[in-house]
Tab-separated table of C-alpha atoms and ligand atoms in Angstrom:
chain	number	residue	atom	x	y	z
A	1	MET	CA	-14.811	4.793	-32.185
A	2	ALA	CA	-10.933	4.742	-32.447
A	3	VAL	CA	-9.010	7.277	-34.518
A	4	GLU	CA	-7.431	5.311	-37.413
A	5	ARG	CA	-5.180	5.961	-40.389
A	6	THR	CA	-5.687	4.496	-43.817
A	7	LEU	CA	-3.736	4.497	-47.110
A	8	SER	CA	-5.521	6.181	-50.036
A	9	ILE	CA	-4.334	6.401	-53.614
A	10	ILE	CA	-5.772	8.761	-56.275
A	11	LYS	CA	-5.254	6.626	-59.359
A	12	PRO	CA	-4.000	7.663	-62.776
A	13	ASP	CA	-7.419	8.048	-64.411
A	14	ALA	CA	-8.213	10.701	-61.756
A	15	THR	CA	-4.871	12.540	-61.674
A	16	ARG	CA	-5.042	12.675	-65.552
A	17	ARG	CA	-8.422	14.419	-65.429
A	18	ASN	CA	-7.258	16.961	-62.706
A	19	LEU	CA	-9.623	15.468	-60.069
A	20	THR	CA	-7.284	15.447	-57.109
A	21	GLY	CA	-8.790	18.530	-55.495
A	22	LYS	CA	-12.400	17.357	-56.033
A	23	ILE	CA	-11.524	13.955	-54.581
A	24	ASN	CA	-9.714	15.524	-51.565
A	25	ALA	CA	-12.791	17.700	-50.917
A	26	LYS	CA	-14.903	14.548	-50.592
A	27	PHE	CA	-12.498	13.114	-47.981
A	28	GLU	CA	-12.418	16.373	-45.972
A	29	GLU	CA	-16.162	16.850	-46.130
A	30	ALA	CA	-16.532	13.274	-44.619
A	31	GLY	CA	-14.294	14.313	-41.700
A	32	LEU	CA	-11.114	12.580	-43.008
A	33	ARG	CA	-7.931	14.608	-42.457
A	34	ILE	CA	-5.107	14.297	-45.060
A	35	VAL	CA	-2.115	13.875	-42.822
A	36	ALA	CA	0.366	12.969	-45.581
A	37	GLN	CA	0.293	13.363	-49.372
A	38	LYS	CA	2.633	13.087	-52.289
A	39	ARG	CA	2.431	12.710	-56.022
A	40	ILE	CA	4.698	9.976	-57.330
A	41	GLN	CA	5.183	7.861	-60.560
A	42	LEU	CA	5.117	4.123	-59.794
A	43	THR	CA	7.222	1.678	-61.748
A	44	PRO	CA	5.284	-1.469	-62.927
A	45	ALA	CA	7.346	-3.488	-60.388
A	46	GLN	CA	6.281	-1.197	-57.544
A	47	ALA	CA	2.718	-1.362	-58.628
A	48	GLY	CA	3.084	-5.130	-58.879
A	49	GLU	CA	4.458	-5.305	-55.295
A	50	PHE	CA	1.676	-3.102	-53.861
A	51	TYR	CA	-1.060	-5.238	-55.459
A	52	LYS	CA	0.657	-8.621	-54.993
A	53	VAL	CA	-2.382	-9.955	-53.156
A	54	HIS	CA	-4.121	-9.919	-56.596
A	55	ALA	CA	-1.175	-11.613	-58.444
A	56	GLU	CA	-3.434	-14.622	-59.412
A	57	ARG	CA	-6.366	-12.537	-60.666
A	58	PRO	CA	-6.831	-12.228	-64.427
A	59	PHE	CA	-6.756	-8.460	-64.292
A	60	TYR	CA	-3.392	-8.239	-62.362
A	61	GLY	CA	-1.234	-7.379	-65.424
A	62	GLU	CA	-3.679	-4.677	-66.638
A	63	LEU	CA	-3.985	-3.322	-63.061
A	64	CYS	CA	-0.148	-2.936	-62.687
A	65	GLU	CA	0.284	-1.410	-66.079
A	66	PHE	CA	-2.539	1.083	-65.364
A	67	MET	CA	-1.145	2.100	-61.916
A	68	ALA	CA	2.217	2.827	-63.502
A	69	SER	CA	0.832	4.569	-66.530
A	70	GLU	CA	0.824	8.147	-65.128
A	71	PRO	CA	1.493	9.777	-61.708
A	72	VAL	CA	-0.595	8.831	-58.658
A	73	VAL	CA	-1.240	10.727	-55.470
A	74	VAL	CA	-0.657	8.623	-52.375
A	75	GLN	CA	-1.997	9.874	-49.109
A	76	VAL	CA	-2.747	8.965	-45.537
A	77	LEU	CA	-6.227	9.837	-44.252
A	78	GLU	CA	-6.904	10.001	-40.505
A	79	GLY	CA	-10.179	10.105	-38.562
A	80	GLU	CA	-12.576	8.181	-36.437
A	81	GLY	CA	-13.109	4.852	-38.099
A	82	ALA	CA	-11.091	6.145	-41.135
A	83	ILE	CA	-10.711	2.758	-42.827
A	84	ALA	CA	-14.407	2.080	-43.109
A	85	LYS	CA	-15.377	5.640	-43.609
A	86	ASN	CA	-12.987	5.997	-46.547
A	87	ARG	CA	-14.379	2.771	-48.126
A	88	GLU	CA	-17.825	4.313	-47.784
A	89	VAL	CA	-16.791	7.663	-49.389
A	90	MET	CA	-15.042	5.662	-52.222
A	91	GLY	CA	-18.113	3.543	-53.141
A	92	ALA	CA	-18.159	-0.016	-54.643
A	93	THR	CA	-15.275	-1.215	-56.814
A	94	ASN	CA	-17.414	-1.217	-59.924
A	95	PRO	CA	-18.771	2.334	-60.444
A	96	ALA	CA	-22.053	0.825	-61.784
A	97	ASP	CA	-22.733	-0.526	-58.390
A	98	ALA	CA	-21.366	2.565	-56.399
A	99	ALA	CA	-23.910	4.506	-54.270
A	100	GLU	CA	-24.865	8.088	-55.376
A	101	GLY	CA	-22.490	10.776	-54.170
A	102	THR	CA	-19.501	8.476	-53.710
A	103	ILE	CA	-16.215	9.162	-55.465
A	104	ARG	CA	-16.486	6.136	-57.690
A	105	ALA	CA	-20.086	6.895	-58.730
A	106	GLU	CA	-19.116	10.458	-59.640
A	107	PHE	CA	-15.651	9.988	-61.175
A	108	ALA	CA	-14.711	6.361	-61.957
A	109	GLU	CA	-14.475	5.325	-65.623
A	110	SER	CA	-14.669	1.579	-65.244
A	111	VAL	CA	-14.178	-1.270	-62.742
A	112	GLY	CA	-10.366	-1.119	-63.405
A	113	GLU	CA	-9.906	2.654	-63.748
A	114	ASN	CA	-11.927	3.429	-60.663
A	115	SER	CA	-10.163	6.622	-59.446
A	116	VAL	CA	-9.162	5.586	-55.871
A	117	HIS	CA	-7.751	2.855	-53.740
A	118	GLY	CA	-8.305	2.584	-49.956
A	119	SER	CA	-7.098	0.046	-47.472
A	120	ASP	CA	-9.611	-2.512	-46.367
A	121	ALA	CA	-8.504	-3.414	-42.817
A	122	PRO	CA	-6.223	-2.212	-39.943
A	123	GLU	CA	-3.419	-4.701	-40.899
A	124	THR	CA	-3.319	-3.829	-44.616
A	125	ALA	CA	-3.662	-0.023	-43.675
A	126	ALA	CA	-0.500	-0.329	-41.583
A	127	GLU	CA	1.443	-2.234	-44.269
A	128	GLU	CA	0.307	0.059	-47.112
A	129	ILE	CA	1.100	3.205	-45.177
A	130	ALA	CA	4.577	1.872	-44.442
A	131	TYR	CA	5.126	0.996	-48.101
A	132	PHE	CA	4.917	4.613	-49.095
A	133	PHE	CA	5.601	6.788	-46.010
A	134	SER	CA	8.204	6.975	-43.295
A	135	GLY	CA	7.062	8.016	-39.743
A	136	LEU	CA	8.648	11.442	-40.267
A	137	GLU	CA	6.281	12.212	-43.191
A	138	LEU	CA	3.120	11.567	-41.112
A	139	VAL	CA	2.105	14.885	-39.544
A	140	GLY	CA	-1.222	14.353	-37.565
B	201	LIG	P1	-11.109	-2.310	-54.193
B	201	LIG	O1	-10.165	-1.344	-54.789
B	201	LIG	O2	-12.526	-1.785	-54.150
B	201	LIG	O3	-10.663	-2.762	-52.782
B	201	LIG	P2	-10.338	-5.030	-55.137
B	201	LIG	O4	-9.377	-5.117	-54.015
B	201	LIG	O5	-11.286	-6.102	-55.374
B	201	LIG	O6	-11.246	-3.627	-55.095
B	201	LIG	O7	-9.546	-4.786	-56.516
B	201	LIG	C1	-8.380	-3.963	-56.494
B	201	LIG	C2	-8.414	-3.132	-57.822
B	201	LIG	O8	-8.236	-4.022	-58.965
B	201	LIG	C3	-9.754	-2.383	-58.155
B	201	LIG	O9	-9.883	-1.220	-57.418
B	201	LIG	C4	-9.628	-2.194	-59.595
B	201	LIG	O10	-8.774	-1.173	-59.983
B	201	LIG	C5	-8.956	-3.501	-59.997
B	201	LIG	N1	-10.040	-4.463	-60.404
B	201	LIG	C6	-10.805	-5.237	-59.520
B	201	LIG	N2	-11.717	-6.058	-60.214
B	201	LIG	C7	-11.381	-5.856	-61.590
B	201	LIG	C8	-11.952	-6.364	-62.787
B	201	LIG	N3	-12.898	-7.291	-62.720
B	201	LIG	N4	-11.380	-5.966	-63.926
B	201	LIG	C9	-10.391	-5.097	-63.971
B	201	LIG	N5	-9.903	-4.570	-62.867
B	201	LIG	C10	-10.337	-4.889	-61.617
């Protein structure tokens, strides 16, 4: 399987509860390497641009407000099949449906405040990584 990179975000509900280290441990235990990471405060406009694919969804406003409510940790994870592996470690969007041992099953508070974001395909991973990081910041 090819080595891939994927964009991960530790969301405000998790940074607020000091869960960054516990969530990073889950990634590392799964064989995902954190090759770039920074803690930033998104503006509502930046959150809106990042999630523009959801602009027509009823939860879009709430999602953008939440993502800009407190700092997030944006990171690039690298490993074999990293995009799918990260989605597996994250668990289903709604924590009620997330498999045992996944980040969302253990830490998410609700379907909206669900602790992590992860890219869903190679094209979106490339776009999302470029949204937050320059090539110089990616140290494999
Ligand atoms: P995922 O993050 O698992 O890829 P989606 O792409 O479907 O899920 O949704 C993006 C984000 O929008 C979710 O992680 C969650 O924060 C929020 N969201 C999705 N569905 C809902 C919903 N029904 N109500 C509130 N927020 C939602």
